[in-house]
GROMACS .gro file of C-alpha atoms in nm:
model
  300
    1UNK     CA    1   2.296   1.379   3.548
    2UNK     CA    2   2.146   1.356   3.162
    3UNK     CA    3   1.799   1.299   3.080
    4UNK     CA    4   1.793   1.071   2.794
    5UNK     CA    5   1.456   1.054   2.656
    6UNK     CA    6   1.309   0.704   2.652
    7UNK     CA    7   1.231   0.582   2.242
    8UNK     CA    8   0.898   0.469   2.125
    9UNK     CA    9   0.873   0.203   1.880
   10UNK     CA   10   0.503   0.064   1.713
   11UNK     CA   11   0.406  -0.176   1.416
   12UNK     CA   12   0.131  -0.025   1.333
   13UNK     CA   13  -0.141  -0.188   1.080
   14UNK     CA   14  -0.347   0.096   0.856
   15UNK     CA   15  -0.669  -0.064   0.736
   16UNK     CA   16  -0.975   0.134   0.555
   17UNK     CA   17  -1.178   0.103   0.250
   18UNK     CA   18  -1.001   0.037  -0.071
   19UNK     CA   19  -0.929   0.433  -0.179
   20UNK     CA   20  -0.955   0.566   0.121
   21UNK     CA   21  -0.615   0.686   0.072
   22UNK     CA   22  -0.376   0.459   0.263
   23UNK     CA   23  -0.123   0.459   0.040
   24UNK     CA   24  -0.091   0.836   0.021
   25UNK     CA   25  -0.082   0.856   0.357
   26UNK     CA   26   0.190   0.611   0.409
   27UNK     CA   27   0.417   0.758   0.116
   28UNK     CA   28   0.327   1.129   0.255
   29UNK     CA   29   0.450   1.030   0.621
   30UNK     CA   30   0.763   0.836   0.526
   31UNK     CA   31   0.833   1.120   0.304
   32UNK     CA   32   0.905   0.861   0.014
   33UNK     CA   33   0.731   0.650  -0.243
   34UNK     CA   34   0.656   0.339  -0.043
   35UNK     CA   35   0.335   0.192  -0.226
   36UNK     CA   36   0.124   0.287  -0.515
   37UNK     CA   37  -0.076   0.542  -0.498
   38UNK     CA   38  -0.392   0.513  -0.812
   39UNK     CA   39  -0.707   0.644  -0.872
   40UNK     CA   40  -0.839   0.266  -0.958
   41UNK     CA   41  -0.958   0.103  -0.577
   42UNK     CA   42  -0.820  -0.248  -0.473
   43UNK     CA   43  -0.513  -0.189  -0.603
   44UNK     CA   44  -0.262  -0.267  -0.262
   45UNK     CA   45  -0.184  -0.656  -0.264
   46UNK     CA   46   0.058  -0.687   0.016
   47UNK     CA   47   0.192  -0.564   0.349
   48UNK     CA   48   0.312  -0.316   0.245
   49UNK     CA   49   0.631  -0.159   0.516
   50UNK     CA   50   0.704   0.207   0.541
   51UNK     CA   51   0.902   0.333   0.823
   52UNK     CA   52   0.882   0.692   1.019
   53UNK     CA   53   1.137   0.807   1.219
   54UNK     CA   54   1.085   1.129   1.454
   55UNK     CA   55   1.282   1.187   1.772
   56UNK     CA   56   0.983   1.050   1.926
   57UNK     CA   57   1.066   0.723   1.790
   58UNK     CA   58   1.011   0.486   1.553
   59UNK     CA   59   0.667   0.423   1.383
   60UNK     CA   60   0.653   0.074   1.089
   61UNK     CA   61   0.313   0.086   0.908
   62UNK     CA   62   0.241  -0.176   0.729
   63UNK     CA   63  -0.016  -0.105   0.466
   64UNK     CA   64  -0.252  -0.368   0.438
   65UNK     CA   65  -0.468  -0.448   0.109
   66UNK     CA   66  -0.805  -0.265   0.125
   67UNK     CA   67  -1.064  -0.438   0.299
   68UNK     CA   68  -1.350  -0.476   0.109
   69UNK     CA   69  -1.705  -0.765   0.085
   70UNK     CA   70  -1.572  -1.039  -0.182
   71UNK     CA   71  -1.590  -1.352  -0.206
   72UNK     CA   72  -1.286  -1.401  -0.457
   73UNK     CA   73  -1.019  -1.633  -0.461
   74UNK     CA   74  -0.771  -1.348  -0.421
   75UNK     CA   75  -0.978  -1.087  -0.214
   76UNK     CA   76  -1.052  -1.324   0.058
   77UNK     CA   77  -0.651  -1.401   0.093
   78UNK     CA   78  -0.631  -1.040   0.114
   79UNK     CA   79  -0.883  -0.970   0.367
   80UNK     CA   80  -0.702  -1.305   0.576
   81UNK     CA   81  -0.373  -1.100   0.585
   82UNK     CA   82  -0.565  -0.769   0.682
   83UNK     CA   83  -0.705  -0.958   1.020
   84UNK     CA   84  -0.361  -1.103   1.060
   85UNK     CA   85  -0.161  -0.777   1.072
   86UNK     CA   86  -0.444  -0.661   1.292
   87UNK     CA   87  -0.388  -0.915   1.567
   88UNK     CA   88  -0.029  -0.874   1.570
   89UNK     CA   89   0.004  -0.478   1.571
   90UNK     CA   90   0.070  -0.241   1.823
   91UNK     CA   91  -0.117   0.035   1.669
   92UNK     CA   92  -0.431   0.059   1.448
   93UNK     CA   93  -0.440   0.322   1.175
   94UNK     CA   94  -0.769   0.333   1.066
   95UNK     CA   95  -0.841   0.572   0.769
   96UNK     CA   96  -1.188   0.667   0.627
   97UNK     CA   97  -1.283   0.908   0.331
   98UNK     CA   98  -1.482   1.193   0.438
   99UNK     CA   99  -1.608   1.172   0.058
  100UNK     CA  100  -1.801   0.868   0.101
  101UNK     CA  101  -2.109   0.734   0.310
  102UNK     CA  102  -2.017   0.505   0.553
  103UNK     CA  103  -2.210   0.197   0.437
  104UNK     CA  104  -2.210  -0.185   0.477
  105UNK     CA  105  -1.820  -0.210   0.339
  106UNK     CA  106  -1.744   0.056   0.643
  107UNK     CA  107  -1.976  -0.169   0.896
  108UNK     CA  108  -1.797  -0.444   0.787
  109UNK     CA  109  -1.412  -0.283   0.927
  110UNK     CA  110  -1.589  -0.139   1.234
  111UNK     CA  111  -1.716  -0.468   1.335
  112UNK     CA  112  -1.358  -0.639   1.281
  113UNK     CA  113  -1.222  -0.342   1.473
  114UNK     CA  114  -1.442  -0.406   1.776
  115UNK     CA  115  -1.206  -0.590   1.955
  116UNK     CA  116  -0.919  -0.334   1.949
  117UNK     CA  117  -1.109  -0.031   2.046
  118UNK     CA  118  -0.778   0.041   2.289
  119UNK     CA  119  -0.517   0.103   2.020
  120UNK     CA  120  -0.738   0.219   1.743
  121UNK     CA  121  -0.652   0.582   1.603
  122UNK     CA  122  -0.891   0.717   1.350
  123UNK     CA  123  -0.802   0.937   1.094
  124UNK     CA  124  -1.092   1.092   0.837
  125UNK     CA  125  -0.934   1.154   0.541
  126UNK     CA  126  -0.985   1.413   0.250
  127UNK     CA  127  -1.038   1.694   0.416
  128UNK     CA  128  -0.995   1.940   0.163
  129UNK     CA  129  -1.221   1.718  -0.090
  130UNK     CA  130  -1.487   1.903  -0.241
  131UNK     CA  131  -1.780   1.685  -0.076
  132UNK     CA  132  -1.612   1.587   0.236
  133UNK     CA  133  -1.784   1.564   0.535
  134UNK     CA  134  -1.617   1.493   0.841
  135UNK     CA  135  -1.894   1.536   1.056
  136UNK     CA  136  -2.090   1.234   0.927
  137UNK     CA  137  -1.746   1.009   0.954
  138UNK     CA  138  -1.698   1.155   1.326
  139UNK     CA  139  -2.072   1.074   1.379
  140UNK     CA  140  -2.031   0.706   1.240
  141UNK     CA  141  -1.722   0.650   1.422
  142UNK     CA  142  -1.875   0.766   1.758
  143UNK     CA  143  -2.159   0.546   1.685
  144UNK     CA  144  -1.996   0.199   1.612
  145UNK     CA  145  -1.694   0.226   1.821
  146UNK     CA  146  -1.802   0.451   2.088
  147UNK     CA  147  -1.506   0.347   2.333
  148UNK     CA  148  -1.244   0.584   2.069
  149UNK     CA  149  -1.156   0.878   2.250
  150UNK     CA  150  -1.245   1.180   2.070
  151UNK     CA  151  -0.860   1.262   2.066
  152UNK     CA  152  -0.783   0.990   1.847
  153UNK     CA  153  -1.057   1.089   1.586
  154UNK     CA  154  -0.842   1.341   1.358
  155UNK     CA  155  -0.919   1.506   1.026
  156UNK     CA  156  -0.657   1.530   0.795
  157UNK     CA  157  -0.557   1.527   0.484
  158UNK     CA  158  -0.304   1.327   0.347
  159UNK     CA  159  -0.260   1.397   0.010
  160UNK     CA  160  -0.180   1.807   0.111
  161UNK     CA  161   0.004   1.676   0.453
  162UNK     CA  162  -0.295   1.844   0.667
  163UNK     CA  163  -0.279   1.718   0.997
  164UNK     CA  164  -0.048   1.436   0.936
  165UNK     CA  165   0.155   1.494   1.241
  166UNK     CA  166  -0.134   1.492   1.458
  167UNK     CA  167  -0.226   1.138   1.342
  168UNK     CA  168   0.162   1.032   1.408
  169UNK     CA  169   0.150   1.239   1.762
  170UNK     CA  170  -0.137   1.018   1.821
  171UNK     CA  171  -0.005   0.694   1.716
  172UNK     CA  172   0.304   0.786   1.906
  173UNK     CA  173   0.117   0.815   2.212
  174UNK     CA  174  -0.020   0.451   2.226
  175UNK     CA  175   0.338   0.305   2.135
  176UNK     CA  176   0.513   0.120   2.392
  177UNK     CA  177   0.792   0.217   2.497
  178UNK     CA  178   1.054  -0.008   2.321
  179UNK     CA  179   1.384  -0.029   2.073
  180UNK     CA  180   1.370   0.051   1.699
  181UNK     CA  181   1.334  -0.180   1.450
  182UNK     CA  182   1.513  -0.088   1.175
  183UNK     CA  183   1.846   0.165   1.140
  184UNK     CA  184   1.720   0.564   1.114
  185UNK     CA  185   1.775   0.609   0.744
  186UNK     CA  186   1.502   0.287   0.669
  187UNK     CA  187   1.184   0.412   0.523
  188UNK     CA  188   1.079   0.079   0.411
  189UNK     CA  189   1.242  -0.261   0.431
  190UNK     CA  190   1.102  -0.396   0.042
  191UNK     CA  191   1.388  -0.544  -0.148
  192UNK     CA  192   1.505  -0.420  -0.449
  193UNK     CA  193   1.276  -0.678  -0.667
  194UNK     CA  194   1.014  -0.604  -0.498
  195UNK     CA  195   0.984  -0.228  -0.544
  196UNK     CA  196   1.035  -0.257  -0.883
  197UNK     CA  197   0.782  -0.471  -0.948
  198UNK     CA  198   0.555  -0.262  -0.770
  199UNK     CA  199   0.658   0.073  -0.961
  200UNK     CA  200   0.583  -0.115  -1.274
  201UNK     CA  201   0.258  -0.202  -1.181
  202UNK     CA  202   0.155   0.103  -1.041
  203UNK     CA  203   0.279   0.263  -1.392
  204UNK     CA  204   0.054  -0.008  -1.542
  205UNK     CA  205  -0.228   0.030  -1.350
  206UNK     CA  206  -0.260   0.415  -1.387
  207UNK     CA  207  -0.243   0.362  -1.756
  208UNK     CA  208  -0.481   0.090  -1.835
  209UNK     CA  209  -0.890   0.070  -1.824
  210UNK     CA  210  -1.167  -0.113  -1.679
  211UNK     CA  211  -1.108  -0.472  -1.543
  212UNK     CA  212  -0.736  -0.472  -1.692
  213UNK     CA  213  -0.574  -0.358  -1.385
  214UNK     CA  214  -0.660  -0.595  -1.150
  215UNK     CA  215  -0.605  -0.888  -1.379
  216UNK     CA  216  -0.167  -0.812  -1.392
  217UNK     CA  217   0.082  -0.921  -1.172
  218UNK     CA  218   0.436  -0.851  -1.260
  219UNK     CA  219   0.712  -1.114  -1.212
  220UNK     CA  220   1.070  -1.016  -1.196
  221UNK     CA  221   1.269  -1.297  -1.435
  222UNK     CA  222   1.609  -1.220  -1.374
  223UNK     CA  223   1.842  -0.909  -1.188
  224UNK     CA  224   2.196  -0.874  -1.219
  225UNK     CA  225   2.438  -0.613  -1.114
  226UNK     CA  226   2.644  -0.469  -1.384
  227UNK     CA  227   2.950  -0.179  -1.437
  228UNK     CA  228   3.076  -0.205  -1.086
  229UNK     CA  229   2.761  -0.184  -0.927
  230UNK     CA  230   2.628   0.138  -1.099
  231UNK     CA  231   2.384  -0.031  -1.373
  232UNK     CA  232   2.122  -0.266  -1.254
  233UNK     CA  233   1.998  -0.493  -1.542
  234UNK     CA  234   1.637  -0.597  -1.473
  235UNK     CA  235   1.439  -0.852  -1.734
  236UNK     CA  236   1.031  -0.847  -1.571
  237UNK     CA  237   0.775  -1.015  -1.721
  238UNK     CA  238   0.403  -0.824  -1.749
  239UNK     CA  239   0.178  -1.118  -1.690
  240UNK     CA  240  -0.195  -1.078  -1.769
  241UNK     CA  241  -0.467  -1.346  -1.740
  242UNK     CA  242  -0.597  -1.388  -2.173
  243UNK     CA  243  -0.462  -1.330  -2.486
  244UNK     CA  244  -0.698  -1.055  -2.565
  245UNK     CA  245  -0.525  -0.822  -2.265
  246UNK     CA  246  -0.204  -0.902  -2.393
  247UNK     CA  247  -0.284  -0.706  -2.733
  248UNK     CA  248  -0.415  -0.415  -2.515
  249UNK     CA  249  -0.102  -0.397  -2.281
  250UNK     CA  250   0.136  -0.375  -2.570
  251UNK     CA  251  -0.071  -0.150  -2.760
  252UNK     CA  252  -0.056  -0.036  -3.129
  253UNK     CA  253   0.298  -0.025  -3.241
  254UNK     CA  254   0.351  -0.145  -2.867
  255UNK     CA  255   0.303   0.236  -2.723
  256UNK     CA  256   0.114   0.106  -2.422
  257UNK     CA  257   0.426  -0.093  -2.319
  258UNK     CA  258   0.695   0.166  -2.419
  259UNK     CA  259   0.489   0.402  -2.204
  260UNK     CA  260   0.498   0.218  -1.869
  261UNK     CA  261   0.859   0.116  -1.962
  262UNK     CA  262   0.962   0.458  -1.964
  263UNK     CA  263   0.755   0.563  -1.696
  264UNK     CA  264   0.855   0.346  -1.424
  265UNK     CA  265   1.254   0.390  -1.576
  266UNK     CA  266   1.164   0.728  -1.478
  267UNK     CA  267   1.017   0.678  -1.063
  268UNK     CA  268   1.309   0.419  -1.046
  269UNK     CA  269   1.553   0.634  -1.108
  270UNK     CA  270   1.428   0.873  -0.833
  271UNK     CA  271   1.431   0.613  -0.556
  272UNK     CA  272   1.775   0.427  -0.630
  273UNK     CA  273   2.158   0.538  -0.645
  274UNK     CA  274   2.203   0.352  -0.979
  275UNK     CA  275   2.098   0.335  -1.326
  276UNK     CA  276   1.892   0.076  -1.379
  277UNK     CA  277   1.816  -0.117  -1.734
  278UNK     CA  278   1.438  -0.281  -1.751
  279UNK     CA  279   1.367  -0.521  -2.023
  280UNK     CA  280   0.989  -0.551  -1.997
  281UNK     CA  281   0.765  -0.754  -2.181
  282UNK     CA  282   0.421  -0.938  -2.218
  283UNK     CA  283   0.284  -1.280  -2.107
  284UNK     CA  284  -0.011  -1.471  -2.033
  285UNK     CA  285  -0.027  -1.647  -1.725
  286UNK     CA  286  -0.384  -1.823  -1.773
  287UNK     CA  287  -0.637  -1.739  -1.521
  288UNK     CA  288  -0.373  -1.691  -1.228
  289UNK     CA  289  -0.589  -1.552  -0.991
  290UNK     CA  290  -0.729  -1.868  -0.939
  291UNK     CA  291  -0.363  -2.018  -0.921
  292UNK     CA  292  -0.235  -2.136  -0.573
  293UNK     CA  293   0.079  -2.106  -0.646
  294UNK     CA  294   0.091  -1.772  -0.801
  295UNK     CA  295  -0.125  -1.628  -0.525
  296UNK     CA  296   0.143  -1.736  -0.247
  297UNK     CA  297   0.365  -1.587  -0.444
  298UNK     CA  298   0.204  -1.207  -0.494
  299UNK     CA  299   0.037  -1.255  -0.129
  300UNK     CA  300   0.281  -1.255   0.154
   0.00000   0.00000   0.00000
């Protein structure tokens, strides 16, 4: 008579600080870019899915934005669709940065994650950081939500794939018992409109200063499918909040532009099957962050 081993399936919600590496450890795991990964903090907007398979089963992370004391328009939408993918998850990923005190922001998560002690696994991040210090994370951890087992507080590193596994054994071991979700060669289930706006923006963000960052949003125009299905022809829009950022985005001779252009060209061509043609411009979209509308639209 043949065993057949019975397949694990969890949604599992990652929540930390805004840098605490989320991101990196959701593209590491899945093995593929999934959601941008920048030096500048607050920079995840939505849930973001990746999707791990392992012949234990099937893990779906969602990647929520990084939780964080504001009281803007757009962070407090944010933090709303943190709790909500809390509530509804099978797993908790929670991720701290052994390079930083744990202070009021870090207080703030551990008193959201109170409730959900049970299917909370901790992973301290940045191991290998100059600075790190695991011990103070393990002792702040063991302090504020003393019912974690000390098997589910792990120190890795995600950005060298250092104790990755462990975290995944971990989360593994508190998912039920249950189908898969998605077919074994998903690692995310974005559309196609979607990523790219996302690998523009990332390409964006990592190339622009100060407040400029946070104040773009990219919407995708128009997408058609050309030459049989092996070009992709892609118009997207750039869409910053004043006239003065639009100068700064295009840049002298419009370099800045041309830059990201070429650079997210370049990650896109990595991820799909098919060439893909991006016209990319400029435009003001006046104070959207304060914009209903426009907020429903980037926050889903």
């Amino acid at each position: 008579m043949e065993s057949h081993t019975q397949t694990k399936t969890a949604v599992v919600a990652i929540i930390g600080r805004p840098s605490a590496g989320k991101s990196t450890f959701l593209n590491t795991a899945c093995g593929e870019l999934v959601s941008i990964v920048s030096e500048i903090p607050q920079t995840t907007r939505d849930a973001i899915r990746g999707i791990v398979n392992t012949s234990s089963g099937q893990l779906v992370f969602i990647d929520t934005p990084g939780y964080h004391a504001s009281e803007k328009k757009l962070n407090l939408k944010l933090r709303a669709l943190t709790q909500e993918q809390l509530k509804d998850a099978d797993a908790i990923l929670y991720i701290l940065d052994a390079t930083r005190e744990a202070r009021e922001e870090e207080a703030l998560i551990a008193e959201l994650l109170q409730p959900y002690a049970e299917r909370i696994v901790v992973a301290i991040n940045k191991l290998d950081a100059s600075g790190a210090k695991s011990d103070n994370a393990r002792k702040f951890i063991c302090d504020v939500l003393s019912a974690i087992p000390a098997e589910r507080i792990i120190s890795m590193s995600a950005k060298k794939d250092e104790h990755v596994n462990d975290v995944l054994k971990a989360l593994y071991a508190l998912a039920p018992v249950a189908p898969a979700l998605y077919p074994k060669e998903y690692y995310t289930d974005q559309d196609v409109g979607f990523r790219i706006a996302e690998i523009i923006r990332g390409e964006a963000i990592n190339r622009l200063d100060e407040e400029i960052p946070h104040c773009i949003y990219i919407d995708i125009a128009d997408m058609e499918m050309k030459k049989n299905g092996t070009l992709l022809w892609v118009r997207a829009f750039l869409c910053v909040e004043r006239e003065s950022q639009k100068g700064i985005v295009i840049g002298k001779n419009a370099a800045m532009i041309k830059a990201i252009r070429i650079a997210a060209l370049e990650k896109l061509q990595e991820i799909f099957d098919y060439k893909i043609d991006l016209d990319l411009q400029v435009k003001v979209d006046k104070n959207w962050r304060q914009k209903d509308a426009v907020l429903k639209k980037l926050v889903v």
